[in-house]
GROMACS .gro file of C-alpha atoms in nm:
model
  223
    1MET     CA    1   0.533  -4.395  -1.546
    2LEU     CA    2   0.177  -4.319  -1.442
    3TYR     CA    3  -0.086  -4.164  -1.667
    4ASN     CA    4  -0.435  -4.033  -1.604
    5TYR     CA    5  -0.722  -4.109  -1.842
    6LYS     CA    6  -0.674  -3.793  -2.050
    7GLU     CA    7  -0.301  -3.858  -2.092
    8VAL     CA    8  -0.348  -4.221  -2.186
    9LEU     CA    9  -0.609  -4.128  -2.447
   10ASN     CA   10  -0.360  -3.888  -2.600
   11LEU     CA   11  -0.116  -4.178  -2.627
   12PHE     CA   12  -0.354  -4.425  -2.794
   13GLY     CA   13  -0.606  -4.201  -2.966
   14ASN     CA   14  -0.936  -4.352  -2.847
   15ASP     CA   15  -1.093  -4.606  -2.610
   16TYR     CA   16  -1.077  -4.887  -2.866
   17ASN     CA   17  -0.700  -4.852  -2.908
   18LEU     CA   18  -0.661  -4.814  -2.531
   19LYS     CA   19  -0.844  -5.142  -2.464
   20LYS     CA   20  -0.638  -5.312  -2.736
   21ALA     CA   21  -0.317  -5.181  -2.578
   22MET     CA   22  -0.430  -5.317  -2.240
   23VAL     CA   23  -0.496  -5.662  -2.392
   24ASN     CA   24  -0.150  -5.655  -2.551
   25LYS     CA   25   0.000  -5.540  -2.218
   26ARG     CA   26   0.138  -5.219  -2.363
   27ILE     CA   27  -0.041  -5.029  -2.086
   28PHE     CA   28  -0.181  -5.142  -1.752
   29LYS     CA   29  -0.481  -5.015  -1.558
   30ILE     CA   30  -0.382  -4.956  -1.196
   31GLU     CA   31  -0.716  -4.828  -1.071
   32LYS     CA   32  -1.002  -4.620  -1.205
   33GLY     CA   33  -0.857  -4.338  -1.415
   34ILE     CA   34  -0.492  -4.434  -1.353
   35TYR     CA   35  -0.268  -4.631  -1.590
   36SER     CA   36   0.096  -4.739  -1.601
   37ASP     CA   37   0.338  -4.820  -1.882
   38GLY     CA   38   0.464  -5.122  -1.691
   39GLU     CA   39   0.687  -4.985  -1.417
   40ASN     CA   40   0.555  -5.126  -1.091
   41ASN     CA   41   0.760  -4.958  -0.819
   42PHE     CA   42   0.541  -4.650  -0.784
   43THR     CA   43   0.398  -4.565  -0.443
   44THR     CA   44   0.046  -4.497  -0.322
   45ILE     CA   45   0.145  -4.130  -0.286
   46GLU     CA   46   0.238  -4.119  -0.656
   47ILE     CA   47  -0.096  -4.273  -0.750
   48VAL     CA   48  -0.297  -4.039  -0.527
   49LEU     CA   49  -0.126  -3.722  -0.652
   50LYS     CA   50  -0.163  -3.838  -1.011
   51LYS     CA   51  -0.531  -3.902  -0.955
   52TYR     CA   52  -0.602  -3.570  -0.782
   53ASN     CA   53  -0.423  -3.310  -0.994
   54HIS     CA   54  -0.506  -3.011  -0.773
   55ALA     CA   55  -0.384  -3.168  -0.450
   56PHE     CA   56  -0.040  -3.172  -0.293
   57LEU     CA   57   0.131  -3.341  -0.001
   58VAL     CA   58   0.104  -3.166   0.336
   59LYS     CA   59   0.154  -3.210   0.709
   60ASP     CA   60   0.285  -3.545   0.834
   61SER     CA   61   0.300  -3.699   0.485
   62ALA     CA   62   0.523  -3.420   0.357
   63LEU     CA   63   0.729  -3.422   0.677
   64HIS     CA   64   0.781  -3.797   0.638
   65LEU     CA   65   0.886  -3.760   0.276
   66ILE     CA   66   1.160  -3.508   0.362
   67GLY     CA   67   1.281  -3.721   0.654
   68PHE     CA   68   1.155  -3.508   0.943
   69ILE     CA   69   0.925  -3.787   1.065
   70GLU     CA   70   1.037  -4.151   1.069
   71LYS     CA   71   0.699  -4.325   1.082
   72GLU     CA   72   0.482  -4.299   0.774
   73PRO     CA   73   0.132  -4.176   0.868
   74ALA     CA   74  -0.157  -4.417   0.831
   75LYS     CA   75  -0.330  -4.186   0.581
   76ILE     CA   76  -0.190  -3.967   0.306
   77HIS     CA   77  -0.235  -3.602   0.403
   78ILE     CA   78  -0.315  -3.387   0.101
   79GLY     CA   79  -0.402  -3.018   0.074
   80THR     CA   80  -0.660  -2.858  -0.149
   81ALA     CA   81  -0.834  -2.524  -0.180
   82ARG     CA   82  -1.117  -2.450   0.061
   83ASN     CA   83  -1.368  -2.463  -0.227
   84ALA     CA   84  -1.236  -2.790  -0.372
   85LEU     CA   85  -1.462  -3.094  -0.390
   86ARG     CA   86  -1.443  -3.328  -0.094
   87ILE     CA   87  -1.240  -3.636  -0.191
   88LYS     CA   88  -1.399  -3.967  -0.093
   89ASP     CA   89  -1.095  -4.191  -0.074
   90THR     CA   90  -1.019  -4.397   0.237
   91ARG     CA   91  -0.644  -4.362   0.177
   92ILE     CA   92  -0.660  -3.984   0.214
   93GLN     CA   93  -0.693  -3.722   0.486
   94GLN     CA   94  -0.790  -3.402   0.306
   95HIS     CA   95  -0.703  -3.056   0.442
   96PHE     CA   96  -0.856  -2.733   0.312
   97TYR     CA   97  -0.676  -2.398   0.292
   98SER     CA   98  -0.867  -2.073   0.275
   99ASN     CA   99  -0.589  -1.872   0.112
  100LEU     CA  100  -0.534  -2.115  -0.171
  101ASP     CA  101  -0.750  -2.125  -0.483
  102VAL     CA  102  -0.746  -2.414  -0.730
  103THR     CA  103  -0.648  -2.181  -1.015
  104ILE     CA  104  -0.321  -2.094  -0.840
  105LEU     CA  105  -0.196  -2.445  -0.910
  106SER     CA  106  -0.199  -2.376  -1.284
  107GLU     CA  107  -0.130  -2.003  -1.285
  108SER     CA  108   0.207  -1.879  -1.164
  109LYS     CA  109   0.118  -1.508  -1.168
  110TRP     CA  110   0.041  -1.447  -0.801
  111ASP     CA  111   0.179  -1.236  -0.523
  112LYS     CA  112   0.380  -1.499  -0.339
  113TYR     CA  113   0.460  -1.257  -0.058
  114SER     CA  114   0.093  -1.208   0.028
  115HIS     CA  115  -0.031  -1.560  -0.042
  116LEU     CA  116   0.213  -1.806   0.103
  117LEU     CA  117   0.036  -2.113  -0.034
  118SER     CA  118   0.080  -1.991  -0.391
  119TYR     CA  119   0.201  -2.193  -0.689
  120GLU     CA  120   0.558  -2.074  -0.628
  121ASN     CA  121   0.548  -2.232  -0.285
  122ILE     CA  122   0.460  -2.577  -0.419
  123LYS     CA  123   0.769  -2.776  -0.510
  124ILE     CA  124   0.759  -3.055  -0.766
  125HIS     CA  125   0.970  -3.365  -0.710
  126ALA     CA  126   1.004  -3.633  -0.978
  127THR     CA  127   1.038  -3.996  -0.869
  128GLU     CA  128   1.260  -4.246  -1.049
  129ASN     CA  129   0.960  -4.327  -1.270
  130ASN     CA  130   0.914  -3.957  -1.355
  131ASN     CA  131   0.595  -3.932  -1.154
  132GLU     CA  132   0.533  -3.600  -0.980
  133ILE     CA  133   0.524  -3.549  -0.605
  134ARG     CA  134   0.382  -3.207  -0.524
  135LEU     CA  135   0.447  -3.072  -0.176
  136PHE     CA  136   0.511  -2.754   0.018
  137ASN     CA  137   0.865  -2.627   0.012
  138LEU     CA  138   1.037  -2.611   0.351
  139LYS     CA  139   0.921  -2.260   0.440
  140ALA     CA  140   0.558  -2.317   0.353
  141LEU     CA  141   0.566  -2.656   0.526
  142PHE     CA  142   0.700  -2.480   0.836
  143PHE     CA  143   0.411  -2.231   0.823
  144ASP     CA  144   0.167  -2.518   0.789
  145LEU     CA  145   0.317  -2.688   1.096
  146VAL     CA  146   0.284  -2.372   1.306
  147ARG     CA  147  -0.074  -2.321   1.187
  148SER     CA  148  -0.150  -2.676   1.304
  149TYR     CA  149   0.036  -2.650   1.635
  150LYS     CA  150  -0.270  -2.750   1.840
  151ASP     CA  151  -0.291  -3.082   1.652
  152TYR     CA  152   0.046  -3.204   1.786
  153PRO     CA  153   0.160  -3.300   2.136
  154LYS     CA  154   0.400  -3.030   2.252
  155SER     CA  155   0.699  -3.266   2.262
  156THR     CA  156   0.635  -3.378   1.904
  157LEU     CA  157   0.579  -3.022   1.782
  158PHE     CA  158   0.901  -2.895   1.937
  159ALA     CA  159   1.101  -3.191   1.804
  160LEU     CA  160   0.981  -3.103   1.454
  161LEU     CA  161   1.050  -2.731   1.499
  162GLU     CA  162   1.401  -2.820   1.616
  163LYS     CA  163   1.460  -2.998   1.284
  164PHE     CA  164   1.362  -2.680   1.100
  165LYS     CA  165   1.588  -2.481   1.330
  166THR     CA  166   1.893  -2.691   1.245
  167CYS     CA  167   1.819  -2.767   0.878
  168ARG     CA  168   2.086  -2.596   0.666
  169TYR     CA  169   1.845  -2.571   0.370
  170PHE     CA  170   1.583  -2.380   0.569
  171HIS     CA  171   1.612  -2.007   0.503
  172GLY     CA  172   1.412  -1.708   0.375
  173LEU     CA  173   1.195  -1.705   0.686
  174THR     CA  174   1.060  -1.375   0.816
  175GLU     CA  175   0.845  -1.307   1.120
  176TRP     CA  176   0.598  -1.087   0.931
  177GLU     CA  177   0.533  -1.359   0.671
  178LEU     CA  178   0.443  -1.608   0.941
  179ALA     CA  179   0.224  -1.349   1.117
  180GLU     CA  180   0.042  -1.271   0.793
  181ASN     CA  181  -0.011  -1.637   0.720
  182LEU     CA  182  -0.157  -1.701   1.064
  183GLN     CA  183  -0.388  -1.403   1.018
  184ASN     CA  184  -0.498  -1.524   0.673
  185GLU     CA  185  -0.595  -1.860   0.819
  186LYS     CA  186  -0.756  -1.684   1.122
  187ILE     CA  187  -0.537  -1.878   1.367
  188VAL     CA  188  -0.428  -1.579   1.576
  189SER     CA  189  -0.411  -1.206   1.508
  190ASP     CA  190  -0.039  -1.197   1.590
  191ILE     CA  191   0.225  -1.458   1.672
  192GLU     CA  192   0.269  -1.299   2.017
  193PHE     CA  193  -0.069  -1.450   2.107
  194LEU     CA  194   0.062  -1.803   2.053
  195ASP     CA  195   0.158  -2.028   2.343
  196ASP     CA  196   0.450  -1.868   2.531
  197ASP     CA  197   0.683  -2.166   2.486
  198LEU     CA  198   0.601  -2.184   2.116
  199TYR     CA  199   0.661  -1.811   2.073
  200LYS     CA  200   1.003  -1.847   2.240
  201MET     CA  201   1.090  -2.139   2.012
  202LEU     CA  202   0.988  -1.936   1.706
  203GLU     CA  203   1.206  -1.648   1.820
  204ASP     CA  204   1.500  -1.891   1.848
  205ILE     CA  205   1.429  -2.021   1.498
  206PHE     CA  206   1.411  -1.668   1.351
  207SER     CA  207   1.745  -1.590   1.516
  208GLU     CA  208   1.909  -1.907   1.388
  209VAL     CA  209   1.778  -1.850   1.034
  210ARG     CA  210   1.913  -1.494   1.032
  211SER     CA  211   2.250  -1.621   1.152
  212ARG     CA  212   2.251  -1.895   0.887
  213GLU     CA  213   2.166  -1.649   0.610
  214PHE     CA  214   2.447  -1.419   0.727
  215ARG     CA  215   2.693  -1.708   0.708
  216ILE     CA  216   2.566  -1.803   0.361
  217GLU     CA  217   2.588  -1.445   0.234
  218PHE     CA  218   2.948  -1.408   0.345
  219ASP     CA  219   3.052  -1.772   0.283
  220LEU     CA  220   3.154  -1.807   0.648
  221ASP     CA  221   3.083  -2.181   0.648
  222ASP     CA  222   3.364  -2.231   0.398
  223LEU     CA  223   3.629  -2.056   0.610
   0.00000   0.00000   0.00000
């Protein structure tokens, strides 16, 4: 399991005991500010998210983790608040979000319907070593993909959107939530002003999600 400096001090009491524990190989220093109790099958993503407590996995890194993208991106894409400090780490591509404040990550009292990047929209996964992986849930990750639609070749974008369209775990999507999110990030004033092909694809996704939710509500998939 990974520990940051504050956590490891709580374990050993002070720096003297920490250094003694390192000599006795009771704890291992992985890099500055990050320690391990001996398990060595943690990933770079685990280390990065342990090191930067107010960051979470976004974009291609999150899409790769959930199996929507086969190739792991060259850099780890992490999201932070717009007013967060710039992270100087060559392993990382940092993305800033205007409608996310650092305090939201530690305070759950927030209107999740008005602020789609709220604490409730950040899902925590635990690895086999009990290290946390923080990433958008499917709906918020979908919104993030649409917000970034200009960053993807159209064929790649539509292949990813098709995965959301067919994913049985993707539900709870509403058109007004997406529109509000795009407005919050000042992408477009309304989804109708998106690329025509993208707008048609989104309409197909909304329709499929509504159909899926109807089947779930009435247990039609079990008939």
